[in-house]
PDB file of N, CA and C in Angstrom:
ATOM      1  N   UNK A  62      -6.106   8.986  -8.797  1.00 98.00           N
ATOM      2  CA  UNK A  62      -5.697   8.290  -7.593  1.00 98.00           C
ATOM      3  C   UNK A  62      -4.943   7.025  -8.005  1.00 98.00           C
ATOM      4  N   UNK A  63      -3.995   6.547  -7.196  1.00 98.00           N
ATOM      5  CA  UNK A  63      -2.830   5.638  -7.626  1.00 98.00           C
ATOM      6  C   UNK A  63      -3.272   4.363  -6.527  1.00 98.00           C
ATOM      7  N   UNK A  64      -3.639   3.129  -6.937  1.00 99.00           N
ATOM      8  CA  UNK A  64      -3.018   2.207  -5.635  1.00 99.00           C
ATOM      9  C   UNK A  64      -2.040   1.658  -5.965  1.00 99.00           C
ATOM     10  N   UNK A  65      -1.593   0.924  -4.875  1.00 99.00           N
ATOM     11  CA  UNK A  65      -0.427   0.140  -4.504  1.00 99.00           C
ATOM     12  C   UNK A  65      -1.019  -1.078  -4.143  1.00 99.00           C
ATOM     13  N   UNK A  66      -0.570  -2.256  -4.200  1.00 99.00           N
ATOM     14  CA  UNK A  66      -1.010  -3.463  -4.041  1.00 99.00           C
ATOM     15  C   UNK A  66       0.395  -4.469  -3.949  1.00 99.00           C
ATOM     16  N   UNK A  67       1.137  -4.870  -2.866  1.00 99.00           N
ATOM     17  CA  UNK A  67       1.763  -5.614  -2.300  1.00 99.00           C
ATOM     18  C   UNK A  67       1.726  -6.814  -1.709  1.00 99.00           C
ATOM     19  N   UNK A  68       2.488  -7.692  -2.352  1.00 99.00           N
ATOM     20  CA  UNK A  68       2.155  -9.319  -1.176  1.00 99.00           C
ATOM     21  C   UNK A  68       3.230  -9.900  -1.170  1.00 99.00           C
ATOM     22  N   UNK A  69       3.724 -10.720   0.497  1.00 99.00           N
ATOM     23  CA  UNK A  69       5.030 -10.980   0.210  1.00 99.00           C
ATOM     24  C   UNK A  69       4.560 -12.402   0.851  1.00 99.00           C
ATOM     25  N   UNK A  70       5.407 -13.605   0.380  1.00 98.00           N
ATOM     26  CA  UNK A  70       5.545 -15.046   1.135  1.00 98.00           C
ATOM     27  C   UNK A  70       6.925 -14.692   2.103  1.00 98.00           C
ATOM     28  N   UNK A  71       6.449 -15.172   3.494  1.00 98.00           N
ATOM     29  CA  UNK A  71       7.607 -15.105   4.293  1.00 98.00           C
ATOM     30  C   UNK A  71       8.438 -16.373   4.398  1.00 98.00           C
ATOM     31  N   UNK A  72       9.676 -16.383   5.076  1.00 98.00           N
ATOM     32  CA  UNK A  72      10.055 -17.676   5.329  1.00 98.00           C
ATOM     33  C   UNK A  72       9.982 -18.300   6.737  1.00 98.00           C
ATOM     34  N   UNK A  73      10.096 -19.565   6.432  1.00 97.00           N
ATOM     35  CA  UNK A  73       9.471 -19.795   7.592  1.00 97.00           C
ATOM     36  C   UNK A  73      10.064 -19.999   8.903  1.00 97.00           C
ATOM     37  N   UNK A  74      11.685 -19.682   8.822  1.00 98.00           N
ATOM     38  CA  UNK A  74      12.140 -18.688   9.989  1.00 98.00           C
ATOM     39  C   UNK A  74      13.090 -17.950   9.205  1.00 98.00           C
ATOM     40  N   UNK A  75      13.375 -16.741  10.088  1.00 98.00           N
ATOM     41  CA  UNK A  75      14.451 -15.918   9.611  1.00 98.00           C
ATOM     42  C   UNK A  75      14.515 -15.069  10.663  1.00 98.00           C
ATOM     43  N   UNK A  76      15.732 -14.378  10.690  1.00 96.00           N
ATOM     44  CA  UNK A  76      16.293 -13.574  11.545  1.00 96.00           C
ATOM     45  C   UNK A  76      15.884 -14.114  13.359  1.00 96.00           C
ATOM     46  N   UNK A  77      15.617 -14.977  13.697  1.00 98.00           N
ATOM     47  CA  UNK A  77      15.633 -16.206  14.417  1.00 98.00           C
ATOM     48  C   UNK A  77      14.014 -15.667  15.252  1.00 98.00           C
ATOM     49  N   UNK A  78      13.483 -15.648  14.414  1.00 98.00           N
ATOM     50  CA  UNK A  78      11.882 -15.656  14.670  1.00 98.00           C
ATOM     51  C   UNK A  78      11.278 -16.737  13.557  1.00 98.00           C
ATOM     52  N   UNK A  79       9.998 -17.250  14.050  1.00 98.00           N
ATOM     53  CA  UNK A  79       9.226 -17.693  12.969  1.00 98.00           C
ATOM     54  C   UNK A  79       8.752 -17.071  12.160  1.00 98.00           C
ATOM     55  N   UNK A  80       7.812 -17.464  11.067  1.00 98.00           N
ATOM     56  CA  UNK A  80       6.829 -16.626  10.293  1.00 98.00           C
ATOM     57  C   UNK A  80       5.806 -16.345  10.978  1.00 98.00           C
ATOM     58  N   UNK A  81       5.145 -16.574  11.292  1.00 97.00           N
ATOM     59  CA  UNK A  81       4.132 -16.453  12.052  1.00 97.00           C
ATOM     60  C   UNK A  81       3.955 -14.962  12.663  1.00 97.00           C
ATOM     61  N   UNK A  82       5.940 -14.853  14.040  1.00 98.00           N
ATOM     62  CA  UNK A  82       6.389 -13.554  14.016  1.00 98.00           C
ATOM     63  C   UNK A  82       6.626 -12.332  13.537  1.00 98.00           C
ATOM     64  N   UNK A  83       7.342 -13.084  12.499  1.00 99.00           N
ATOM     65  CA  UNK A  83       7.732 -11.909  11.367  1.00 99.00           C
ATOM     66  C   UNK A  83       6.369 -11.399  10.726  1.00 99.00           C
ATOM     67  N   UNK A  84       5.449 -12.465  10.269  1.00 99.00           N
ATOM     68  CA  UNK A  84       4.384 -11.341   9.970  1.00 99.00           C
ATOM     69  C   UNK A  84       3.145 -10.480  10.711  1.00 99.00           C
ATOM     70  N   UNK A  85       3.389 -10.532  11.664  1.00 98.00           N
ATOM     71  CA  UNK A  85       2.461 -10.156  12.861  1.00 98.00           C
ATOM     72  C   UNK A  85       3.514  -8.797  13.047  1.00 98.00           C
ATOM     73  N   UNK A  86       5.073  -8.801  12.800  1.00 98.00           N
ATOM     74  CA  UNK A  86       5.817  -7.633  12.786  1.00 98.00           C
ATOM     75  C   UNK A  86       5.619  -7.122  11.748  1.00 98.00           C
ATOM     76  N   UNK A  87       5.632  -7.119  10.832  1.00 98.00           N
ATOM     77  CA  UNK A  87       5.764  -6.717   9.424  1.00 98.00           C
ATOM     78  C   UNK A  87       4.116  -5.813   9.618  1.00 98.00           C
ATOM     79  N   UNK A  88       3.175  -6.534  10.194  1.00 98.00           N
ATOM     80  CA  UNK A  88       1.582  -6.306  10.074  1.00 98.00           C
ATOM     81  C   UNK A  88       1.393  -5.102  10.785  1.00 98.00           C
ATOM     82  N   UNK A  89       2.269  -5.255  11.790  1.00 98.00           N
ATOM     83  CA  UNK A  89       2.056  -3.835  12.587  1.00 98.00           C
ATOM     84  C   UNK A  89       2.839  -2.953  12.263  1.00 98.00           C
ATOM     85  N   UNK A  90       3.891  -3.126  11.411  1.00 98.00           N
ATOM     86  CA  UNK A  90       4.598  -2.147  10.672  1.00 98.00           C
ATOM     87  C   UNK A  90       4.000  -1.263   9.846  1.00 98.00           C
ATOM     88  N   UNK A  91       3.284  -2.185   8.726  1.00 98.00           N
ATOM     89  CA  UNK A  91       2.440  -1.710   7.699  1.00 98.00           C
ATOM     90  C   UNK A  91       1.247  -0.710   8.780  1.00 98.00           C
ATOM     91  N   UNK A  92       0.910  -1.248   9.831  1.00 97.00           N
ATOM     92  CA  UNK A  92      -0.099  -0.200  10.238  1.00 97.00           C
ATOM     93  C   UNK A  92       0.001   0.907  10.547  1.00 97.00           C
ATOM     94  N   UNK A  93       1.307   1.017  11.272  1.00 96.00           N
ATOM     95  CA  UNK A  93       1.595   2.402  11.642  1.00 96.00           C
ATOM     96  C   UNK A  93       2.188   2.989  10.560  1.00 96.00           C
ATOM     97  N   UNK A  94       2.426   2.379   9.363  1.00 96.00           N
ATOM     98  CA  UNK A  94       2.809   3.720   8.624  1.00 96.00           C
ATOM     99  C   UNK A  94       1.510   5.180   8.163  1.00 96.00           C
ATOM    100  N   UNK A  95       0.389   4.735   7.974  1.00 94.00           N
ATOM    101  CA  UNK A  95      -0.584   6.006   7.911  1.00 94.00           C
ATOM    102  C   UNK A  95      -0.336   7.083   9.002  1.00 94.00           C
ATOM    103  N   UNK A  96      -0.084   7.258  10.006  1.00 94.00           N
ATOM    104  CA  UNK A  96       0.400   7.586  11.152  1.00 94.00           C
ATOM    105  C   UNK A  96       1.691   8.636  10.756  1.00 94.00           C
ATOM    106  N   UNK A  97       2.664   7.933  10.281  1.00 95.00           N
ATOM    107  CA  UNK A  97       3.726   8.823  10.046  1.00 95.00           C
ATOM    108  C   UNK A  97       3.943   9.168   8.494  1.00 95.00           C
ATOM    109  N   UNK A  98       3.156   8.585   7.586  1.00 98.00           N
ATOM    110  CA  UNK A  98       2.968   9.179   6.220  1.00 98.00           C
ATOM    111  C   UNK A  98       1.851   9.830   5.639  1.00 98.00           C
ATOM    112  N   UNK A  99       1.914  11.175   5.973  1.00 95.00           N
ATOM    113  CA  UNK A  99       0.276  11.539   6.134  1.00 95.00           C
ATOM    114  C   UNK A  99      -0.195  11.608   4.719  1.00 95.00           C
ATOM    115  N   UNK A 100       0.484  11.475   3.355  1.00 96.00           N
ATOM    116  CA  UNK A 100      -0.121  11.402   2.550  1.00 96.00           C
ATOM    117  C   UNK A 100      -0.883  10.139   1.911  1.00 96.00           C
ATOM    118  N   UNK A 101      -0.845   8.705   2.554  1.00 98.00           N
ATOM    119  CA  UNK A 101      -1.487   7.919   2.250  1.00 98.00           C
ATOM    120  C   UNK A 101      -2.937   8.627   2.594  1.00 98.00           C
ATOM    121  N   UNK A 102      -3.755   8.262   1.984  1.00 97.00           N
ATOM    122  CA  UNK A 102      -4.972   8.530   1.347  1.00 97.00           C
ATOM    123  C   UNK A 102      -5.979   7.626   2.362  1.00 97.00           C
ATOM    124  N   UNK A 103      -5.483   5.866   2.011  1.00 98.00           N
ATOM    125  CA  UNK A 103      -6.136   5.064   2.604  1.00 98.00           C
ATOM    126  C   UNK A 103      -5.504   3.805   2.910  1.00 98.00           C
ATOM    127  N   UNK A 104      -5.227   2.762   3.692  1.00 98.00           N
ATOM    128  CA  UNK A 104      -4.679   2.109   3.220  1.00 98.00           C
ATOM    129  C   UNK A 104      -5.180   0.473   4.378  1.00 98.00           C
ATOM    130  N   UNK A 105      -4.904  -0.459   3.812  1.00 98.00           N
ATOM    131  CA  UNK A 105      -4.917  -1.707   4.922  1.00 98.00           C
ATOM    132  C   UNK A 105      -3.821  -2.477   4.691  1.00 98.00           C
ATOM    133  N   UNK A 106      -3.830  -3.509   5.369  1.00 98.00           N
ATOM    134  CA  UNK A 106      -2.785  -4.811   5.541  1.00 98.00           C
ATOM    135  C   UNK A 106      -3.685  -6.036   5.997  1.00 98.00           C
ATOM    136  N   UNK A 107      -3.836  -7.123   5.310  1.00 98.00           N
ATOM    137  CA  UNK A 107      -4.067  -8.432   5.687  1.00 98.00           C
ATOM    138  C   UNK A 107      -3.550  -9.840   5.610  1.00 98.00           C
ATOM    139  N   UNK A 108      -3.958 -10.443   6.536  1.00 98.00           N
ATOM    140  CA  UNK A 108      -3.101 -12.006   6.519  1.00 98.00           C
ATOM    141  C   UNK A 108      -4.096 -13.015   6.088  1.00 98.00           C
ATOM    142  N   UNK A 109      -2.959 -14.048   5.080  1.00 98.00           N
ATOM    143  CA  UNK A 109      -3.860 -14.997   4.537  1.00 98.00           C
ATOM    144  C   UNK A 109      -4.236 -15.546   5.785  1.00 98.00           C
ATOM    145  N   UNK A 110      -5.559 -15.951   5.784  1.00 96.00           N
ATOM    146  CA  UNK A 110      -6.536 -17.218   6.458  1.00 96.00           C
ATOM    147  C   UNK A 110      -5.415 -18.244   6.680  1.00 96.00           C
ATOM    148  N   UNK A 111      -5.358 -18.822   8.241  1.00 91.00           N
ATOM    149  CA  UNK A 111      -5.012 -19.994   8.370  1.00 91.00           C
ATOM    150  C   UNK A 111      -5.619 -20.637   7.289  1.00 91.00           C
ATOM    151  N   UNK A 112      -6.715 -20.936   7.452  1.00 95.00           N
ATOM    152  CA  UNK A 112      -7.309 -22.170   6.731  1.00 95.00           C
ATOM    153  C   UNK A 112      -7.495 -22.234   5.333  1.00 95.00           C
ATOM    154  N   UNK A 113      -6.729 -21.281   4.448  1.00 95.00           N
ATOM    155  CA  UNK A 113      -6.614 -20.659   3.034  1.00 95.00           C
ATOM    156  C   UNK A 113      -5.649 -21.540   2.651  1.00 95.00           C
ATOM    157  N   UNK A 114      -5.270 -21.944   1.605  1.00 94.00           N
ATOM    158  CA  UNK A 114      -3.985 -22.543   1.172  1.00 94.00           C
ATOM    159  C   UNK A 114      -2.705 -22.016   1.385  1.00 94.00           C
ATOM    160  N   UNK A 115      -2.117 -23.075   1.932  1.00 90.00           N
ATOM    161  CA  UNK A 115      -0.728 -22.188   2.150  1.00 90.00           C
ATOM    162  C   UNK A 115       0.432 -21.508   1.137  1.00 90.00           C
ATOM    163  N   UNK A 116      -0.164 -22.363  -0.242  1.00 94.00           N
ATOM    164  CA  UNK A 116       0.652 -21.653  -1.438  1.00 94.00           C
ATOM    165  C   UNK A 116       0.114 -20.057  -1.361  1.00 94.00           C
ATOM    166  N   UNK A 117      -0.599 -19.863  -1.004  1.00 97.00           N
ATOM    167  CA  UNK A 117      -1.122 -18.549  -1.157  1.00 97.00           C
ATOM    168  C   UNK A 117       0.090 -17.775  -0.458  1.00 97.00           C
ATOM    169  N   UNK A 118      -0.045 -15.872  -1.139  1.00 98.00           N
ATOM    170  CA  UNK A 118       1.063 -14.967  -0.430  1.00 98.00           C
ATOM    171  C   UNK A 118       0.430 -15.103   1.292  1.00 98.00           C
ATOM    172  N   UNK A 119       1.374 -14.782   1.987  1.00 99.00           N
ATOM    173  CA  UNK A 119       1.230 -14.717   3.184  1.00 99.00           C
ATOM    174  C   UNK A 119       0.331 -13.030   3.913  1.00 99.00           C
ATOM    175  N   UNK A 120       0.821 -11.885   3.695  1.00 99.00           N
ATOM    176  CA  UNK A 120       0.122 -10.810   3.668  1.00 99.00           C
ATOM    177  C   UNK A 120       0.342  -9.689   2.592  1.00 99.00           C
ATOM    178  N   UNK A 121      -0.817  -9.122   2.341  1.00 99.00           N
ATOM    179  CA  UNK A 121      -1.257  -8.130   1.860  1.00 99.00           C
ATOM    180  C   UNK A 121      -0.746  -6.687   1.862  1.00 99.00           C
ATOM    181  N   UNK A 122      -0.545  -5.710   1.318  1.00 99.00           N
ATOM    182  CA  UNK A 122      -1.062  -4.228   1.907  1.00 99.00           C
ATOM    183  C   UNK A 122      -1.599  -3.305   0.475  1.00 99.00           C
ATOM    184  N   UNK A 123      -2.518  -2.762   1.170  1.00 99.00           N
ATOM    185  CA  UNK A 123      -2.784  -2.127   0.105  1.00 99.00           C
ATOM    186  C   UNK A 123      -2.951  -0.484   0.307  1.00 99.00           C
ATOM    187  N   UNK A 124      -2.879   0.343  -0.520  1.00 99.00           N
ATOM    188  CA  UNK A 124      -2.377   1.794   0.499  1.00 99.00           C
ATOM    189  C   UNK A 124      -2.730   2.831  -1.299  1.00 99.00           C
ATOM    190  N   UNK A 125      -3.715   3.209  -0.796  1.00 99.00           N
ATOM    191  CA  UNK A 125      -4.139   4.363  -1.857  1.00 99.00           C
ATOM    192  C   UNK A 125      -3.365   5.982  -1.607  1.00 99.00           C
ATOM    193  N   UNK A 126      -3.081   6.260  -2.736  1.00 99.00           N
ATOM    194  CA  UNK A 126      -2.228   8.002  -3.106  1.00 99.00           C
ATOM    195  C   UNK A 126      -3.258   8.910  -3.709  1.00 99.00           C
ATOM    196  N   UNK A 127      -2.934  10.208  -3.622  1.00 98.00           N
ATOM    197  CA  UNK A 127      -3.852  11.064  -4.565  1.00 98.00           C
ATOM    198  C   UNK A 127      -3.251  11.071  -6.370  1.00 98.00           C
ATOM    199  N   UNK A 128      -1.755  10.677  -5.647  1.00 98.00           N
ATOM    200  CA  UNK A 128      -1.201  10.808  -7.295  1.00 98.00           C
ATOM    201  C   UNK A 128      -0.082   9.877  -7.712  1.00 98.00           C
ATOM    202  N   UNK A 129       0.841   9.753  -8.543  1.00 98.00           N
ATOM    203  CA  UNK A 129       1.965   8.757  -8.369  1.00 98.00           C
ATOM    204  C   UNK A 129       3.135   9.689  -7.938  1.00 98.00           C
ATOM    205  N   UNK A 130       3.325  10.575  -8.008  1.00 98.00           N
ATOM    206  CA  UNK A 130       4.183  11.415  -6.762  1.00 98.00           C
ATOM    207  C   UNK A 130       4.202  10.978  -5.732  1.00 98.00           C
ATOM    208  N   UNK A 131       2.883  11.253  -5.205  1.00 98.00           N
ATOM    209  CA  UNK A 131       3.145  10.985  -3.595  1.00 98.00           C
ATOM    210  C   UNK A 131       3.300   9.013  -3.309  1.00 98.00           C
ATOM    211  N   UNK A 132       3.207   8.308  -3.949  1.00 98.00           N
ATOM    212  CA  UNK A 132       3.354   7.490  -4.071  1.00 98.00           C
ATOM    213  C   UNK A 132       5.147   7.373  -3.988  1.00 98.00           C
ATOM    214  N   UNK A 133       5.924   7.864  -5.559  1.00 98.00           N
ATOM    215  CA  UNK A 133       7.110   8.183  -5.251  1.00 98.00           C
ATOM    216  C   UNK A 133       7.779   8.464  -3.922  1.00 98.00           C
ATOM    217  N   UNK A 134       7.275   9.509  -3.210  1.00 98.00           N
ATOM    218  CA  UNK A 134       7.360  10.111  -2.258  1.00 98.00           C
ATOM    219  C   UNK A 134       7.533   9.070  -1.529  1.00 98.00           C
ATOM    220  N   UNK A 135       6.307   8.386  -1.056  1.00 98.00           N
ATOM    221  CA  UNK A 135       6.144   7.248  -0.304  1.00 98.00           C
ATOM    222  C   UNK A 135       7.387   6.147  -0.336  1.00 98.00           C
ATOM    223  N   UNK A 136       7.848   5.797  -1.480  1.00 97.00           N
ATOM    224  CA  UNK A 136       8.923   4.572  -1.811  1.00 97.00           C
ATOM    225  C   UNK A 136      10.390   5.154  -1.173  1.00 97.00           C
ATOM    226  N   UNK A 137      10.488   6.310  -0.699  1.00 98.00           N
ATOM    227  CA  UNK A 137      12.014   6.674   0.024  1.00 98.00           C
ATOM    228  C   UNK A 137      11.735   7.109   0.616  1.00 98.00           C
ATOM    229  N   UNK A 138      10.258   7.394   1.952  1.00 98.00           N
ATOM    230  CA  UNK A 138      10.462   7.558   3.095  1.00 98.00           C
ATOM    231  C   UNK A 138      10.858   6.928   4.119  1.00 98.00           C
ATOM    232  N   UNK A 139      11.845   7.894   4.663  1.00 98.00           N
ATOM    233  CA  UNK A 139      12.120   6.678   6.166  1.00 98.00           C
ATOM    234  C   UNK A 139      11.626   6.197   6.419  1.00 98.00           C
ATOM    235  N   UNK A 140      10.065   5.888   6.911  1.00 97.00           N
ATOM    236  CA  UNK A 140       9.664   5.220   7.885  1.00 97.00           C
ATOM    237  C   UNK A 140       9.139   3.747   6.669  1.00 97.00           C
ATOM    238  N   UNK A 141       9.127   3.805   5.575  1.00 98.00           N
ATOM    239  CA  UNK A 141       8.950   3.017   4.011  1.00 98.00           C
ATOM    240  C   UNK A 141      10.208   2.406   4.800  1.00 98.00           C
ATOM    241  N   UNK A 142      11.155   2.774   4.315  1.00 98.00           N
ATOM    242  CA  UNK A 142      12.389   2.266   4.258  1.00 98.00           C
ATOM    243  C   UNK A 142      13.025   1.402   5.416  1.00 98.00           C
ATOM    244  N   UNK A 143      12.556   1.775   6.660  1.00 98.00           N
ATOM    245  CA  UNK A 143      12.943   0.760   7.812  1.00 98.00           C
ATOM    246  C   UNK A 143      12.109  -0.064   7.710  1.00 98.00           C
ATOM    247  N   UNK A 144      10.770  -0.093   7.092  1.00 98.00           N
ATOM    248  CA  UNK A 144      10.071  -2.008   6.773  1.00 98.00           C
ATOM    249  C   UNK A 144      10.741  -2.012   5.559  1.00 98.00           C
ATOM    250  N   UNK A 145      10.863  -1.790   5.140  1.00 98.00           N
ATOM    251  CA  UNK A 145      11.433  -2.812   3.311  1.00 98.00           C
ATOM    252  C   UNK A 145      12.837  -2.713   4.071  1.00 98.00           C
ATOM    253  N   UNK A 146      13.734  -2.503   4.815  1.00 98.00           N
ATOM    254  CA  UNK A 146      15.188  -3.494   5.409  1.00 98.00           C
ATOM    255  C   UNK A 146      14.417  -4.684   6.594  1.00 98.00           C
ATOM    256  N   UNK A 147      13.190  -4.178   6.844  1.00 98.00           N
ATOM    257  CA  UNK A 147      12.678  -5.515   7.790  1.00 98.00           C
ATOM    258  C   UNK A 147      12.129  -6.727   6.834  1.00 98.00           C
ATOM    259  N   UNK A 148      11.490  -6.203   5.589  1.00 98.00           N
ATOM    260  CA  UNK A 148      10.820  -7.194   5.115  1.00 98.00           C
ATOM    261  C   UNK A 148      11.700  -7.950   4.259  1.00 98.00           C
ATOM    262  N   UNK A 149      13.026  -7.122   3.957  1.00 97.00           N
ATOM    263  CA  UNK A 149      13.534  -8.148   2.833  1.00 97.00           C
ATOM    264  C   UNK A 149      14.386  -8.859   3.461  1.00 97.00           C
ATOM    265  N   UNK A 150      14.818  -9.204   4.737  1.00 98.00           N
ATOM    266  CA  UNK A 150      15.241 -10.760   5.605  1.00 98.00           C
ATOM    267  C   UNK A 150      14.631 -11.456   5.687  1.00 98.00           C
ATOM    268  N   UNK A 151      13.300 -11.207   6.011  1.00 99.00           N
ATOM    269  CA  UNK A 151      11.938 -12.398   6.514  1.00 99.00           C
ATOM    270  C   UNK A 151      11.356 -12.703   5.108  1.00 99.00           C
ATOM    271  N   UNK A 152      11.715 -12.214   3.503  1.00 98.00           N
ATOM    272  CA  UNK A 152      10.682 -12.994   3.194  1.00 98.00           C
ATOM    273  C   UNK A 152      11.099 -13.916   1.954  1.00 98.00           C
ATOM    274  N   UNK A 153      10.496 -14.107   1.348  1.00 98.00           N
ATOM    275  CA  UNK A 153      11.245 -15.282   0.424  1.00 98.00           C
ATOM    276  C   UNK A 153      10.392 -14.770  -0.988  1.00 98.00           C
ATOM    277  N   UNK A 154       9.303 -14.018  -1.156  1.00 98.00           N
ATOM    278  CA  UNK A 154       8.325 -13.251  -2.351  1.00 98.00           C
ATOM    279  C   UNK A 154       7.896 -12.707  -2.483  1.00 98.00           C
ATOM    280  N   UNK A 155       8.059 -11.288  -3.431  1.00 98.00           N
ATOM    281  CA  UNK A 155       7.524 -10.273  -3.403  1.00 98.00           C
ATOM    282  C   UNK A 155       6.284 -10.084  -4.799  1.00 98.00           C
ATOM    283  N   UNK A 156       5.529  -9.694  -4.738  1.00 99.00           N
ATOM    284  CA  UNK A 156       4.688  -8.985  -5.787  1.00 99.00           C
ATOM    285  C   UNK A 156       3.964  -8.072  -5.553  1.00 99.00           C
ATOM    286  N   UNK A 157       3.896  -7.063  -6.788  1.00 98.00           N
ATOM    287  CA  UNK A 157       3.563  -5.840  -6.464  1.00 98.00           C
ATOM    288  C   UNK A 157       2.892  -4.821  -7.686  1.00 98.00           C
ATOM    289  N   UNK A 158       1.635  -4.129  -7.448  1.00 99.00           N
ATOM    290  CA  UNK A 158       0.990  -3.847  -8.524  1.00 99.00           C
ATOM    291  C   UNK A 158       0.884  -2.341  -8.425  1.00 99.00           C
ATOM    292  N   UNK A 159       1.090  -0.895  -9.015  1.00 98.00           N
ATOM    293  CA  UNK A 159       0.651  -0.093  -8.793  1.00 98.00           C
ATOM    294  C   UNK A 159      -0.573   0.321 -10.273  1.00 98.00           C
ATOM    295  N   UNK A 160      -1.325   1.367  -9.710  1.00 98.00           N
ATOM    296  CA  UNK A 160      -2.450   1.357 -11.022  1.00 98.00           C
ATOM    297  C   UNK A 160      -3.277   2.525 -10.300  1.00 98.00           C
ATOM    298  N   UNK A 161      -4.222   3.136 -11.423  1.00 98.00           N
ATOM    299  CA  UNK A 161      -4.951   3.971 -11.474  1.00 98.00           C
ATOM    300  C   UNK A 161      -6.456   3.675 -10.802  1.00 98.00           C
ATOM    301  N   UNK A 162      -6.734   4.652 -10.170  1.00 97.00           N
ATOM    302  CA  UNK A 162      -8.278   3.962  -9.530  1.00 97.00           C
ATOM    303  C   UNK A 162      -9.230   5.019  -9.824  1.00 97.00           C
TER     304      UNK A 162
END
């Protein structure tokens, strides 16, 4: 089994929304993808704590595969692909881990 482990800092406006916006969009993006990618396995999305430091990444996702195929798979599906053209206006940092579980 493969995870994925993603975190991006947004900015703090772009595309003439706040952050705040953009990640509350981005959040419900990430949710509905299990929905239309039936091979995720498992997966969540979370937002740093107001009250967390703000250097911290802004949100999370994390999204388990059976294999790194479907993972592959995952990185050029459409419905992948219309958030990563949403996320890369709104954000200002990406990091990203995949690995064996």
């Amino acid at each position: 089994m493969i995870r994925h482990i993603v975190m991006f800092k947004f900015k703090e406006e772009a595309e003439g929304r706040s952050k705040k916006e953009n990640i509350d969009i981005a959040k419900k993006m990430f949710m509905e993808l299990k929905n239309e990618i039936t091979y995720i396995f498992k997966d969540e999305v979370k937002i740093n704590s107001e009250e967390a430091d703000s250097s911290n990444y802004d949100l999370i996702y994390i999204a388990d595969f059976n294999n790194i195929e479907e993972l592959n798979k995952y990185s050029v599906h459409p419905e992948h692909l219309k958030l990563v053209s949403f996320i890369k206006n709104v954000r200002e940092e990406r990091a990203c881990i995949d690995f064996e579980i």
